[in-house]
CSV table of C-alpha atoms in Angstrom, one decimal:
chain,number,residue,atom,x,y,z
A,1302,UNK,CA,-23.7,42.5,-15.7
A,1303,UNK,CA,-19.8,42.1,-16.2
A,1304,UNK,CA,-19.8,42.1,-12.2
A,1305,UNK,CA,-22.0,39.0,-12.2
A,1306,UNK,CA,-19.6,37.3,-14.9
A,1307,UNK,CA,-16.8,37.8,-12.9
A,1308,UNK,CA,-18.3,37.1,-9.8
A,1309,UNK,CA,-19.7,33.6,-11.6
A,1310,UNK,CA,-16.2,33.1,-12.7
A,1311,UNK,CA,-14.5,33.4,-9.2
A,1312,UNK,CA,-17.3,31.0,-7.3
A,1313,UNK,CA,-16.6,28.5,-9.8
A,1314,UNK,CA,-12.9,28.6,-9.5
A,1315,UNK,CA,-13.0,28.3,-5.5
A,1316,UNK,CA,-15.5,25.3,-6.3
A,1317,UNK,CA,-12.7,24.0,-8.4
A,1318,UNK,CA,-9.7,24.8,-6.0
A,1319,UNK,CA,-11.7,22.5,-3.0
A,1320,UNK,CA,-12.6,20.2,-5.5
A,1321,UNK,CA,-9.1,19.2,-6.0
A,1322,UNK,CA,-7.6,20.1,-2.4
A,1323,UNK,CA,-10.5,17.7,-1.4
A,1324,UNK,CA,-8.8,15.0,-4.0
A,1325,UNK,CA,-5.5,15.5,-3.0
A,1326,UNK,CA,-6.3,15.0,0.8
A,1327,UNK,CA,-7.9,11.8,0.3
A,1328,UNK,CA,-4.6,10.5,-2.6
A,1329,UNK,CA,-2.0,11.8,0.3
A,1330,UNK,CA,-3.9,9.3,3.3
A,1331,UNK,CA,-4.2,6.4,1.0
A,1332,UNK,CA,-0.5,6.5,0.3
A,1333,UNK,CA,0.7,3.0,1.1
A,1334,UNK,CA,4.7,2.1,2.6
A,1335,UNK,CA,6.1,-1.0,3.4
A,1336,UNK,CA,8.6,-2.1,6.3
A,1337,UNK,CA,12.5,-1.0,6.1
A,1338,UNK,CA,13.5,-3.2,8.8
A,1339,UNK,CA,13.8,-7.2,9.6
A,1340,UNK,CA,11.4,-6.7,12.2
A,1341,UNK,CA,8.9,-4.0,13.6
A,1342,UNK,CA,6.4,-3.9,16.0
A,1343,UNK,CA,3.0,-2.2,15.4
A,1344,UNK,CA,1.9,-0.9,18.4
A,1345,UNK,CA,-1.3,0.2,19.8
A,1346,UNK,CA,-0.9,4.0,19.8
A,1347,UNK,CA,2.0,6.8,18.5
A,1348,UNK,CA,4.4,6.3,20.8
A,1349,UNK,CA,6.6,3.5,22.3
A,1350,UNK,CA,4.9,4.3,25.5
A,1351,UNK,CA,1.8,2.0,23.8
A,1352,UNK,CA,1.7,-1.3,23.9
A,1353,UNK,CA,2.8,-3.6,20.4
A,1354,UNK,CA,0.1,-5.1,19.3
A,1355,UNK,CA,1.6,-7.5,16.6
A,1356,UNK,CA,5.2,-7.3,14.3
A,1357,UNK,CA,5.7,-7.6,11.0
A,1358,UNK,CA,8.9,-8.0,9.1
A,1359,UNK,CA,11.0,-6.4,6.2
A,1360,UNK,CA,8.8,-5.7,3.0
A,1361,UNK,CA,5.0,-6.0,5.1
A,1362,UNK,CA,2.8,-3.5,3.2
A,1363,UNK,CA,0.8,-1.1,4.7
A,1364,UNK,CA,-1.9,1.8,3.5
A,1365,UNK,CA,-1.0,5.0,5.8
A,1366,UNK,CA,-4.7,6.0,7.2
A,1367,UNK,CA,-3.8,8.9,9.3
A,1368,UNK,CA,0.0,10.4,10.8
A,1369,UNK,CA,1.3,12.3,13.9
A,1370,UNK,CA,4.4,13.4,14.4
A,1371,UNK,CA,6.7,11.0,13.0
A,1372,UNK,CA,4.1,8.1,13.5
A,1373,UNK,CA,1.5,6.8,10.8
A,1374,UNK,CA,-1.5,5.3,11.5
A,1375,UNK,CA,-1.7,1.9,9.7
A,1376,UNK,CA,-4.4,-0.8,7.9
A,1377,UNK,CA,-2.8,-4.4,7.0
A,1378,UNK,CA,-4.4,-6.8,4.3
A,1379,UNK,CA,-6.8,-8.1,7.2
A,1380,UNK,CA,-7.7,-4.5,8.3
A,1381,UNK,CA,-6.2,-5.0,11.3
A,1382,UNK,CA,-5.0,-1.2,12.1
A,1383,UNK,CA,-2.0,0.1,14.1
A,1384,UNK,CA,0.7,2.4,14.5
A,1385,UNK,CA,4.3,2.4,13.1
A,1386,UNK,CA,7.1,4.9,13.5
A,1387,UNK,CA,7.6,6.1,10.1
A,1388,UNK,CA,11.0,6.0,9.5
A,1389,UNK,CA,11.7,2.2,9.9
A,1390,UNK,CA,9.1,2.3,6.4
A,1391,UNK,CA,10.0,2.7,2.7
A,1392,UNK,CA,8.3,3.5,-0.2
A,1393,UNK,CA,9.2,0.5,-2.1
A,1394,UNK,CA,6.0,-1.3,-3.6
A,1395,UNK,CA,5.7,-4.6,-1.8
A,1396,UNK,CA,2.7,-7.4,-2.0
A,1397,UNK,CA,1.3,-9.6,0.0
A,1398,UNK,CA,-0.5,-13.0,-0.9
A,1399,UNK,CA,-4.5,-12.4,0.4
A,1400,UNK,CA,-5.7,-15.9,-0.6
A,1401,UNK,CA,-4.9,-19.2,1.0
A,1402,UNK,CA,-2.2,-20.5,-2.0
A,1403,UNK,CA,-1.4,-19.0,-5.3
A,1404,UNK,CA,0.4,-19.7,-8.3
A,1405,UNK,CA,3.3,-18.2,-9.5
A,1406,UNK,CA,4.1,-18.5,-13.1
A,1407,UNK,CA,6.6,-17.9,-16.1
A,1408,UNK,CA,4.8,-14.8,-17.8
A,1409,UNK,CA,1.6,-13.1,-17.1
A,1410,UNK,CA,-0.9,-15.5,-18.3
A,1411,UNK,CA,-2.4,-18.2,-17.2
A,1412,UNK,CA,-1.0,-20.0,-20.0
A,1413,UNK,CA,2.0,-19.7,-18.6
A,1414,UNK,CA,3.5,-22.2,-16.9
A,1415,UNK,CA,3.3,-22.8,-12.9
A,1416,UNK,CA,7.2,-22.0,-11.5
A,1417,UNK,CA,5.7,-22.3,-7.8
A,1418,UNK,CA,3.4,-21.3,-5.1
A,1419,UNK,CA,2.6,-19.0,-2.3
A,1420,UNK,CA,0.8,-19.3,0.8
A,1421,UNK,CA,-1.4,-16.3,2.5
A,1422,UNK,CA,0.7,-14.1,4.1
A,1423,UNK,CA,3.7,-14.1,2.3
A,1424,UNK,CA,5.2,-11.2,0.8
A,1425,UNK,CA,6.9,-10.5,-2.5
A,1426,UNK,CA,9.0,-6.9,-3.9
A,1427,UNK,CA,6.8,-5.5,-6.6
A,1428,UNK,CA,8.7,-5.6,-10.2
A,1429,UNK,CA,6.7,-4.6,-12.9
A,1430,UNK,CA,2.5,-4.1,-13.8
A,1431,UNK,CA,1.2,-5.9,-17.0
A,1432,UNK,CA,-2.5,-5.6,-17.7
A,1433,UNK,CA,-4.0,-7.3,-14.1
A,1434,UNK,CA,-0.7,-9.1,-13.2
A,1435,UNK,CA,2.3,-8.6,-11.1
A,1436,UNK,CA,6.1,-9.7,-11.3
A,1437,UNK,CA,7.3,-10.3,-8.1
A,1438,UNK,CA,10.3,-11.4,-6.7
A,1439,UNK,CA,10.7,-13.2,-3.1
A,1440,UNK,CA,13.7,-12.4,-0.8
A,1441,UNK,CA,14.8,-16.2,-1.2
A,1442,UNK,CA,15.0,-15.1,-4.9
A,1443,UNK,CA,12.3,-16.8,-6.5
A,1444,UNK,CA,10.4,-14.6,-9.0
A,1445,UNK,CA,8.0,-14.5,-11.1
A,1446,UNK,CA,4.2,-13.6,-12.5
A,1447,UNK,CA,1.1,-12.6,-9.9
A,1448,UNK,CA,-2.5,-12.4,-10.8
A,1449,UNK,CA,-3.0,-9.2,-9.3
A,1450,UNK,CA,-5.9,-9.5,-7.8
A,1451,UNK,CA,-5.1,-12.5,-6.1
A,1452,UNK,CA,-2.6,-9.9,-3.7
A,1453,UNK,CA,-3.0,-7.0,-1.4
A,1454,UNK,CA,-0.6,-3.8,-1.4
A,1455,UNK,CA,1.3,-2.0,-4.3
């Protein structure tokens, strides 16, 4: 009977052990990065050999679907997907603006007031989370509060 116990015991461990190696694998390729350099093209395939099939510039986020080598597979905001060579990224949480314009306020609130706007596309250095917004700050130095929903990235 003790050999059933123990037997019990170890099966359920395992279970637990691929539970969480299942977990992790799935938190390690949904890691995001953003661009480290003015300008870098995303190409086609993992390798400058492949062709670019657009460029984004300094900041751009990305979610990291899949790697080789020192390439990662990338989505965008528009699911457009790609490859970049991963040392021209960083881990430094960027956003970018998914809705046509947005406004940019004083606090987090919307009884804040309105300091400016964004259009789609444009992307901001992530500062600090409060409770579904976003303080962001632009490279011309504007900065300010997000609705975080209203952006795409980390």
């Amino acid at each position: 009977m003790m050999e059933v116990f123990e037997a019990m015991r170890f099966s359920a461990k395992l279970f637990l052990l691929g539970a969480l190696l299942l977990l992790w694998g799935s938190a390690a390729e949904a890691r995001m990065v953003s661009i480290d350099r003015d300008t870098v093209n995303i190409r086609s395939g993992p390798s400058t050999n492949y062709s670019v099939k657009w460029e984004v510039g300094r900041g751009f986020p990305l979610k990291i679907i899949a790697s080789k080598g020192s390439w990662y597979k990338v989505r965008d905001f528009e699911n457009d997907e790609g490859w970049v060579y991963a040392p021209l990224t960083s881990r430094k949480a960027h956003l970018v603006v998914k809705k046509p314009v947005i406004n940019i306020r004083s606090g987090p609130g919307t009884n804040f007031r309105i300091v400016t706007q964004a259009k789609y596309g444009v992307v901001f250095r992530t500062e600090k989370r409060v409770k579904g917004w976003v303080r962001v700050r632009h490279e011309s130095g504007v900065t300010g509060w997000v609705a975080r929903r209203l952006l795409w990235g980390w």
